[in-house]
Amino acid sequence: MIFNSEISGQQEHTTSPVVTGGSVIALVYNGGVLVGTDTLCSYGSMATFKNVQKIAQISKNTIYVSSGEFSDFQQVVRELAKIDRSALQYDDGVHPSPKDYGNYLARLSYKKRCKINPLYLQNVIAGFDNDKYLALVDIYGTYLESKFITTGFASYFCKAIISNYWNENCSLDQAKQVIRECFKVLFCRDCRAHDVIQLAYVDAQGTHIEEPERVETKWDFNGFKYRANEKLHTQ
Amino acid sequence: MLKHLYDTDCVTWSPQGKLFQVEYAMEAVKQGSICLGLKSNENVVLCSLKRQPSELAGYQEKQFKIDDHMAIAIAGLTADARVLCKYMRTECLEYKYTYESHHPVGRLVFKVAEKSQHKTQSGAKRPYGVGLLVAGIDPNGVHLFETCPSGNYYEYKCQAIGSRSQAARTYFESWFHLFEKSTLEQLILHGLSALKKAIMEDEELNEKNVEVGILGKNQKFIHLNAQELKEYIQKLETFNANTQIQQE
């Protein structure tokens, strides 16, 4: 199947992802923006790469995370780093702001979508440039700035948790607890989720990417241990 | 100096290390009517003297808006200026389309300078015969740049180019230390005072032959209209440059 294009002579485009990253949750808090993602890259339903850093720092005050095809994520990181590097040649000390990255990525995604060859990603750009910045760019190139963002399965499971326990003026610790709670639920319900997560936040002092941590989960329920509900049907 | 031996094209150096074609292009700038610019911490003001080719004609505009945050004043060949103006406007539009923010000023001036330099290093091309004063505001602050046909560009606190611009520059040398903290109105009056120094004895400034454009951190580029120009030119009579206030 892979070499179809050589036989038919037509160019084939990516229409399904191969190695995928899971959900991303991003929240604005009183001092900046907090982003959380797990450290798993799945190969279909196989949990192949369990210790992947999926949070990229693309400038002093901007971070980029995405869910979807991981090779596309790596390519986007290279593209965005290119902008900052080429800014150096002008010698004027002006660097792209988080908003510049967000809009550039939106234009790039839209262009690729128009050629039916999308970047198979839901992208999240978070930054702090005089004020907090958080934006989602989806697979179609839609650009949305927001105070909280969820991608993938988190959009289904976690919005209720975020609505109930988070507001945009909460503290960093409160926001971290909300995200940890969300990933706990995701690990239980999303088949492609992992219990090791990584948090990163951007504030006025810059970017801080934390060490990966394991979410607390409880498995020693009686029902699990003793399988009280499962009776072997004999006879 | 046997200039004519070495001035046929851009690809010939003179023994003194000069490119005469480029220098002649700079002369074209000096033939254009005067335009000047000055900046404070918050604003940039461009003033120019418009020429009227004949009694029957209108006055040739010398200031063009490039984007909300940037404008140019030209001296020299207007046709060449239009080409550069179009290039700058296109670059700003493309930048806005991609990044949703304003093109950094220094960067655009750099691009114009690069384009100008290109024309000085070819046997088949001639340099642009126009100098630009580029006024712009970006996150780096308030800017005033001058570009030359040679491809050089310089940043200024205040500058005048065109014919009899030396008189305006002399005025600036005396008073530029005040400009940083000047209000917009004081800046405009300083600009017009400098312009007045550069006109001929039998000429006078009026709302028809003067063009003033203003740009500020919270002010998109606009031209002053005829009424406002009239008022400012009237205020010139009693403007004291030192104290920057009106006095009888």
Coordinates of C-alpha atoms in Angstrom, one line a residue:
Chain A
M1 CA 0.0 0.0 0.0
I2 CA 2.8 2.4 0.9
F3 CA 4.2 2.4 -2.6
N4 CA 0.9 2.9 -4.4
S5 CA 2.0 6.3 -5.5
E6 CA 5.0 5.0 -7.4
I7 CA 2.8 2.6 -9.4
S8 CA 0.0 5.0 -10.1
G9 CA 2.2 8.1 -10.5
Q10 CA -0.2 10.2 -8.3
Q11 CA 0.8 11.9 -5.1
E12 CA -0.8 10.4 -2.1
H13 CA -1.5 12.4 1.0
T14 CA -1.5 11.6 4.7
T15 CA -5.0 10.7 5.6
S16 CA -4.4 8.7 8.8
P17 CA -1.9 9.1 11.5
V18 CA 0.6 6.4 12.5
V19 CA 2.3 7.4 15.8
T20 CA 0.0 9.5 17.8
G21 CA 0.2 11.6 21.0
G22 CA -2.7 11.8 23.4
S23 CA -4.8 14.6 24.9
V24 CA -3.6 18.0 25.8
I25 CA -5.2 20.2 28.4
A26 CA -4.2 23.9 28.8
L27 CA -5.5 26.4 31.4
V28 CA -5.0 30.0 32.0
Y29 CA -4.3 30.9 35.7
N30 CA -3.8 34.1 37.5
G31 CA 0.0 34.4 36.7
G32 CA 0.2 32.7 33.3
V33 CA -0.7 29.7 31.3
L34 CA -0.4 26.0 32.3
V35 CA -0.3 23.1 29.9
G36 CA -0.4 19.4 30.6
T37 CA 0.0 16.3 28.4
D38 CA 0.9 12.7 29.0
T39 CA 4.2 11.2 27.9
L40 CA 2.9 8.5 25.7
C41 CA 3.1 8.0 21.9
S42 CA 0.9 5.2 20.7
Y43 CA 1.5 3.1 17.6
G44 CA -2.2 2.5 16.9
S45 CA -3.4 0.7 20.0
M46 CA 0.1 -0.3 21.2
A47 CA 1.6 1.9 23.9
T48 CA 5.1 2.0 22.3
F49 CA 6.9 5.1 23.4
K50 CA 6.1 5.7 27.0
N51 CA 8.6 8.4 27.9
V52 CA 8.2 11.1 25.3
Q53 CA 8.5 14.8 26.0
K54 CA 5.7 16.3 23.9
I55 CA 6.1 19.8 25.2
A56 CA 8.3 22.0 23.0
Q57 CA 9.7 25.3 24.1
I58 CA 9.9 27.3 20.9
S59 CA 11.0 30.7 22.4
K60 CA 11.7 32.2 25.8
N61 CA 8.0 32.8 26.4
T62 CA 6.2 30.4 24.2
I63 CA 5.5 26.7 24.4
Y64 CA 3.9 24.5 21.9
V65 CA 2.1 21.2 22.4
S66 CA -0.1 19.1 20.2
S67 CA -2.0 15.9 20.0
G68 CA -2.1 13.8 16.9
E69 CA 0.6 12.5 14.5
F70 CA 3.9 12.9 16.4
S71 CA 6.1 13.3 13.3
D72 CA 4.0 16.3 12.3
F73 CA 4.5 17.7 15.8
Q74 CA 8.3 17.4 15.3
Q75 CA 8.0 19.1 11.9
V76 CA 6.0 22.0 13.3
V77 CA 8.6 22.5 16.0
R78 CA 11.2 22.8 13.3
E79 CA 9.1 25.2 11.3
L80 CA 8.5 27.4 14.3
A81 CA 12.1 27.4 15.4
K82 CA 13.0 28.5 11.9
I83 CA 11.0 31.7 12.3
D84 CA 12.8 32.7 15.4
R85 CA 16.2 31.8 14.0
S86 CA 15.6 33.8 10.8
A87 CA 14.6 36.7 12.9
L88 CA 18.2 36.9 14.1
Q89 CA 19.5 37.9 10.7
Y90 CA 17.8 41.3 11.0
D91 CA 19.8 42.3 14.0
D92 CA 17.0 44.3 15.5
G93 CA 16.3 42.3 18.7
V94 CA 12.6 41.8 17.6
H95 CA 11.4 38.3 18.3
P96 CA 8.1 36.7 17.4
S97 CA 5.5 37.0 20.1
P98 CA 3.4 33.9 21.1
K99 CA 0.6 35.4 19.0
D100 CA 2.8 35.5 15.9
Y101 CA 3.6 31.8 16.3
G102 CA -0.1 31.0 16.8
N103 CA -1.1 32.9 13.6
Y104 CA 1.7 31.5 11.6
L105 CA 0.8 28.0 12.5
A106 CA -2.9 28.7 11.6
R107 CA -1.8 30.0 8.2
L108 CA 0.4 26.9 7.7
S109 CA -2.3 24.5 8.8
Y110 CA -4.8 26.1 6.5
K111 CA -2.5 26.0 3.5
K112 CA -1.9 22.3 4.0
R113 CA -5.6 21.6 4.5
C114 CA -6.4 23.3 1.3
K115 CA -4.1 20.8 -0.5
I116 CA -5.9 18.0 1.3
N117 CA -2.6 17.1 3.0
P118 CA -3.1 18.3 6.5
L119 CA -0.8 18.5 9.5
Y120 CA -2.6 15.8 11.4
L121 CA -2.6 17.7 14.7
Q122 CA -4.6 19.7 17.2
N123 CA -2.1 22.4 18.1
V124 CA -1.9 24.4 21.3
I125 CA 0.3 27.5 21.6
A126 CA 0.7 28.9 25.1
G127 CA 2.7 32.0 26.0
F128 CA 3.1 35.1 28.1
D129 CA 3.9 38.4 26.4
N130 CA 2.8 41.2 28.7
D131 CA -0.4 39.1 29.0
K132 CA -1.3 35.5 28.9
Y133 CA -1.8 33.9 25.6
L134 CA -3.5 30.6 24.8
A135 CA -4.7 29.5 21.4
L136 CA -5.8 26.3 19.6
V137 CA -5.1 25.7 15.9
D138 CA -6.9 22.6 14.7
I139 CA -6.3 20.3 11.8
Y140 CA -8.3 22.6 9.5
G141 CA -6.4 25.7 10.3
T142 CA -9.1 27.1 12.6
Y143 CA -7.5 29.6 15.0
L144 CA -9.2 30.1 18.4
E145 CA -7.9 32.0 21.4
S146 CA -9.3 30.8 24.6
K147 CA -8.9 30.7 28.4
F148 CA -8.8 26.9 28.4
I149 CA -8.2 24.3 25.8
T150 CA -8.7 20.6 25.6
T151 CA -7.8 18.3 22.7
G152 CA -8.6 14.7 21.9
F153 CA -10.5 12.7 24.5
A154 CA -10.1 15.4 27.1
S155 CA -12.7 17.4 25.2
Y156 CA -15.2 14.8 26.1
F157 CA -14.2 13.8 29.6
C158 CA -12.6 16.8 31.1
K159 CA -14.7 19.8 30.3
A160 CA -17.0 19.1 33.1
I161 CA -14.2 18.9 35.6
I162 CA -12.7 22.1 34.3
S163 CA -16.0 23.9 34.5
N164 CA -16.5 22.8 38.1
Y165 CA -13.1 23.3 39.6
W166 CA -11.3 25.9 37.6
N167 CA -11.6 29.6 36.9
E168 CA -9.2 31.8 35.1
N169 CA -8.0 33.6 38.3
C170 CA -7.1 30.5 40.2
S171 CA -3.6 29.9 41.5
L172 CA -1.0 27.8 39.7
D173 CA -1.4 25.0 42.2
Q174 CA -5.1 24.9 41.8
A175 CA -4.7 24.7 38.1
K176 CA -2.2 21.9 38.4
Q177 CA -4.6 19.9 40.6
V178 CA -7.4 20.4 38.0
I179 CA -5.2 19.0 35.3
R180 CA -4.0 16.1 37.4
E181 CA -7.6 15.2 38.1
C182 CA -8.4 15.4 34.4
F183 CA -5.6 13.0 33.5
K184 CA -6.7 10.6 36.2
V185 CA -10.1 10.4 34.6
L186 CA -8.5 10.1 31.1
F187 CA -6.2 7.3 32.2
C188 CA -9.3 5.4 33.4
R189 CA -11.4 5.9 30.4
D190 CA -9.3 6.7 27.4
C191 CA -7.6 3.6 25.9
R192 CA -4.8 5.7 24.5
A193 CA -3.9 7.5 27.6
H194 CA -1.1 7.0 30.0
D195 CA -0.7 7.7 33.7
V196 CA 2.6 9.6 33.5
I197 CA 2.0 13.2 32.7
Q198 CA 4.1 16.3 32.2
L199 CA 3.2 19.9 33.1
A200 CA 4.7 23.1 31.9
Y201 CA 3.8 26.7 32.5
V202 CA 4.7 30.1 31.1
D203 CA 4.6 33.2 33.2
A204 CA 6.2 36.6 33.4
Q205 CA 9.5 35.0 34.3
G206 CA 9.5 32.7 31.3
T207 CA 8.9 29.0 30.6
H208 CA 9.1 26.3 33.1
I209 CA 8.8 22.6 32.0
E210 CA 8.5 20.3 34.9
E211 CA 9.7 16.7 35.3
P212 CA 7.2 14.0 34.3
E213 CA 5.0 12.8 37.2
R214 CA 2.7 9.8 37.7
V215 CA -0.9 10.6 38.4
E216 CA -2.3 9.0 41.5
T217 CA -4.7 6.2 40.6
K218 CA -6.4 3.8 42.8
W219 CA -6.7 0.2 41.8
D220 CA -7.1 -1.6 45.1
F221 CA -10.8 -1.7 45.1
N222 CA -12.4 -4.8 46.6
G223 CA -14.1 -5.5 43.4
F224 CA -10.7 -5.6 41.6
K225 CA -8.8 -7.4 44.3
Y226 CA -11.3 -10.1 45.0
R227 CA -13.2 -10.0 41.8
A228 CA -16.4 -10.2 43.9
N229 CA -18.6 -9.3 40.9
E230 CA -17.1 -11.9 38.7
K231 CA -18.4 -15.4 39.4
L232 CA -17.3 -18.2 37.3
H233 CA -20.3 -19.8 35.6
T234 CA -20.0 -23.5 36.0
Q235 CA -22.3 -26.1 34.9
Chain B
M1 CA 39.0 64.5 -11.6
L2 CA 38.2 62.7 -14.9
K3 CA 34.8 61.6 -13.6
H4 CA 33.5 60.8 -17.0
L5 CA 35.9 57.9 -17.3
Y6 CA 34.5 56.1 -14.4
D7 CA 30.8 57.1 -14.2
T8 CA 29.2 55.1 -17.0
D9 CA 27.8 52.4 -14.9
C10 CA 27.5 50.9 -11.5
V11 CA 30.0 48.2 -12.0
T12 CA 33.0 50.6 -12.5
W13 CA 34.9 51.9 -9.5
S14 CA 36.8 55.1 -9.6
P15 CA 40.5 55.2 -8.5
Q16 CA 39.4 57.0 -5.3
G17 CA 37.0 54.1 -4.4
K18 CA 33.8 55.8 -5.5
L19 CA 30.8 54.5 -7.4
F20 CA 29.9 57.6 -9.3
Q21 CA 26.5 56.4 -10.5
V22 CA 25.4 55.8 -6.9
E23 CA 26.6 59.3 -6.0
Y24 CA 24.7 60.8 -8.9
A25 CA 21.6 59.0 -7.7
M26 CA 22.1 60.6 -4.3
E27 CA 22.1 64.0 -6.1
A28 CA 18.7 63.2 -7.5
V29 CA 17.5 63.0 -3.9
K30 CA 19.0 66.4 -3.1
Q31 CA 17.0 67.9 -6.0
G32 CA 13.7 66.8 -4.6
S33 CA 11.8 69.3 -2.4
I34 CA 12.4 69.1 1.3
C35 CA 10.9 66.7 3.6
L36 CA 11.8 66.2 7.3
G37 CA 10.9 64.0 10.2
L38 CA 11.3 64.2 14.0
K39 CA 10.4 62.0 16.8
S40 CA 9.7 62.1 20.5
N41 CA 9.2 59.2 22.9
E42 CA 5.6 58.8 21.8
N43 CA 5.2 60.3 18.4
V44 CA 6.8 60.8 15.0
V45 CA 6.0 63.7 12.7
L46 CA 6.7 64.0 9.0
C47 CA 6.6 67.4 7.3
S48 CA 7.1 68.1 3.7
L49 CA 6.9 70.9 1.2
K50 CA 4.9 70.0 -1.8
R51 CA 5.8 71.3 -5.3
Q52 CA 3.4 72.5 -7.8
P53 CA 4.7 71.8 -11.4
S54 CA 2.6 74.7 -12.8
E55 CA -0.2 77.0 -11.8
L56 CA -2.6 74.7 -13.4
A57 CA -1.4 71.6 -11.6
G58 CA -2.1 70.1 -8.2
Y59 CA 0.6 69.7 -5.6
Q60 CA 2.7 66.6 -5.7
E61 CA 2.1 64.5 -2.5
K62 CA 5.2 63.4 -0.7
Q63 CA 3.9 61.3 2.2
F64 CA 2.5 57.8 1.8
K65 CA 0.9 55.5 4.4
I66 CA 2.5 52.1 4.4
D67 CA 0.4 50.6 7.2
D68 CA -1.4 51.8 10.3
H69 CA 1.9 52.0 12.1
M70 CA 4.2 53.2 9.3
A71 CA 4.6 55.9 6.7
I72 CA 7.2 57.3 4.4
A73 CA 8.1 60.8 3.1
I74 CA 10.0 60.9 -0.2
A75 CA 12.5 63.1 -1.9
G76 CA 13.6 62.5 -5.4
L77 CA 12.1 60.6 -8.3
T78 CA 8.5 60.1 -7.5
A79 CA 8.1 57.2 -9.9
D80 CA 10.9 55.3 -8.1
A81 CA 9.3 56.2 -4.8
R82 CA 6.0 54.6 -5.9
V83 CA 7.8 51.3 -6.6
L84 CA 9.3 51.2 -3.2
C85 CA 6.1 52.3 -1.6
K86 CA 4.2 49.5 -3.3
Y87 CA 6.9 47.0 -2.2
M88 CA 6.7 48.2 1.4
R89 CA 2.9 48.0 1.4
T90 CA 2.9 44.5 0.0
E91 CA 5.5 43.3 2.6
C92 CA 3.4 44.8 5.4
L93 CA 0.2 43.1 4.1
E94 CA 1.9 39.7 3.8
Y95 CA 3.4 40.0 7.3
K96 CA 0.0 40.9 8.7
Y97 CA -1.6 38.0 6.8
T98 CA 0.9 35.5 8.3
Y99 CA 1.4 36.8 11.8
E100 CA -1.6 39.1 12.4
S101 CA 0.7 41.8 13.7
H102 CA 2.6 44.8 12.4
H103 CA 5.8 44.4 10.4
P104 CA 8.7 45.5 12.6
V105 CA 9.9 48.9 11.2
G106 CA 13.7 48.3 11.2
R107 CA 13.2 45.0 9.4
L108 CA 11.2 46.5 6.5
V109 CA 13.8 49.3 6.1
F110 CA 16.5 46.6 6.0
K111 CA 14.6 44.9 3.2
V112 CA 14.2 48.2 1.3
A113 CA 18.0 48.8 1.7
E114 CA 18.8 45.3 0.5
K115 CA 16.6 45.9 -2.6
S116 CA 18.3 49.3 -3.2
Q117 CA 21.8 47.8 -2.8
H118 CA 20.9 45.2 -5.4
K119 CA 20.5 47.9 -8.0
T120 CA 24.0 49.2 -7.3
Q121 CA 25.8 46.1 -8.2
S122 CA 24.6 45.3 -11.7
G123 CA 25.7 46.5 -15.1
A124 CA 22.2 46.6 -16.4
K125 CA 20.4 48.4 -13.6
R126 CA 20.4 51.9 -12.1
P127 CA 19.9 52.8 -8.5
Y128 CA 16.6 54.1 -7.2
G129 CA 16.7 57.9 -7.4
V130 CA 14.8 58.5 -4.2
G131 CA 15.5 58.9 -0.5
L132 CA 12.9 57.8 2.0
L133 CA 12.2 59.0 5.5
V134 CA 10.5 56.0 7.1
A135 CA 8.5 56.8 10.3
G136 CA 7.2 53.8 12.3
I137 CA 6.1 52.5 15.6
D138 CA 6.7 48.9 16.8
P139 CA 7.3 47.0 20.1
N140 CA 10.9 48.3 20.0
G141 CA 9.8 51.9 20.2
V142 CA 9.4 54.9 18.0
H143 CA 11.5 55.0 14.8
L144 CA 12.6 57.4 12.1
F145 CA 14.9 55.9 9.4
E146 CA 16.4 57.4 6.3
T147 CA 17.2 55.2 3.2
C148 CA 19.5 56.2 0.4
P149 CA 19.9 55.1 -3.2
S150 CA 23.2 53.5 -2.1
G151 CA 21.4 50.9 0.0
N152 CA 22.5 52.4 3.3
Y153 CA 20.0 53.2 6.0
Y154 CA 20.3 55.1 9.2
E155 CA 18.2 55.7 12.2
Y156 CA 17.6 59.3 13.3
K157 CA 16.1 61.4 16.1
C158 CA 15.3 63.9 13.4
Q159 CA 16.4 64.4 9.8
A160 CA 15.7 66.5 6.8
I161 CA 16.4 65.5 3.1
G162 CA 15.9 67.2 -0.2
S163 CA 16.8 70.7 -1.4
R164 CA 17.9 73.3 1.2
S165 CA 17.6 70.6 3.9
Q166 CA 20.8 71.9 5.5
A167 CA 18.9 74.8 6.9
A168 CA 16.4 72.5 8.5
R169 CA 19.1 70.3 9.9
T170 CA 20.8 73.4 11.5
Y171 CA 17.5 74.1 13.2
F172 CA 17.3 70.5 14.4
E173 CA 20.9 70.7 15.8
S174 CA 19.9 73.5 18.0
W175 CA 16.7 72.1 19.4
F176 CA 16.7 68.3 19.1
H177 CA 17.6 67.9 22.7
L178 CA 14.0 68.9 23.5
F179 CA 12.2 66.6 21.2
E180 CA 12.3 63.5 23.3
K181 CA 9.8 64.9 25.8
S182 CA 7.9 67.2 23.5
T183 CA 4.1 66.8 23.1
L184 CA 2.7 66.1 19.7
E185 CA 1.7 69.8 19.2
Q186 CA 5.2 71.0 20.1
L187 CA 6.7 68.4 17.7
I188 CA 4.5 69.6 14.8
L189 CA 5.5 73.2 15.5
H190 CA 9.2 72.3 15.6
G191 CA 8.8 70.5 12.3
L192 CA 7.0 73.4 10.7
S193 CA 9.6 75.8 12.1
A194 CA 12.4 73.8 10.6
L195 CA 10.5 73.6 7.3
K196 CA 10.1 77.4 7.3
K197 CA 13.9 77.8 7.5
A198 CA 14.3 75.8 4.3
I199 CA 11.9 77.7 2.0
M200 CA 13.0 80.5 -0.4
E201 CA 12.5 84.2 0.6
D202 CA 9.5 84.7 -1.7
E203 CA 7.8 81.5 -0.7
E204 CA 5.5 81.0 2.3
L205 CA 4.0 78.1 4.1
N206 CA 0.3 77.6 3.6
E207 CA -2.1 74.7 3.9
K208 CA -1.8 73.9 0.2
N209 CA 2.0 73.4 -0.1
V210 CA 2.7 71.8 3.3
E211 CA 2.0 68.2 4.2
V212 CA 2.2 67.0 7.8
G213 CA 1.7 63.4 8.8
I214 CA 1.6 62.2 12.4
L215 CA 2.1 58.8 13.9
G216 CA 2.0 57.8 17.6
K217 CA 1.9 54.9 20.0
N218 CA -1.8 55.3 20.2
Q219 CA -2.2 57.1 16.9
K220 CA -2.5 55.5 13.5
F221 CA -0.9 57.4 10.7
I222 CA -3.0 60.3 9.5
H223 CA -2.4 63.5 7.6
L224 CA -3.4 66.8 9.1
N225 CA -6.3 68.3 7.1
A226 CA -6.3 71.8 5.6
Q227 CA -8.0 73.4 8.6
E228 CA -5.6 71.9 11.1
L229 CA -2.6 72.9 8.9
K230 CA -3.9 76.5 8.8
E231 CA -4.1 76.6 12.6
Y232 CA -0.6 75.2 13.1
I233 CA 0.9 77.5 10.5
Q234 CA -0.7 80.4 12.3
K235 CA 0.6 79.2 15.7
L236 CA 4.1 79.3 14.1
E237 CA 4.1 83.1 14.4
T238 CA 4.3 83.0 18.2
F239 CA 6.0 79.7 18.7
N240 CA 9.2 80.0 20.8
A241 CA 11.4 77.0 20.1
N242 CA 13.3 77.2 23.4
T243 CA 10.4 77.2 25.7
Q244 CA 8.2 75.3 23.3
I245 CA 5.2 77.4 24.2
Q246 CA 3.3 80.1 22.5
Q247 CA 4.3 83.6 23.5
E248 CA 3.3 87.0 22.3

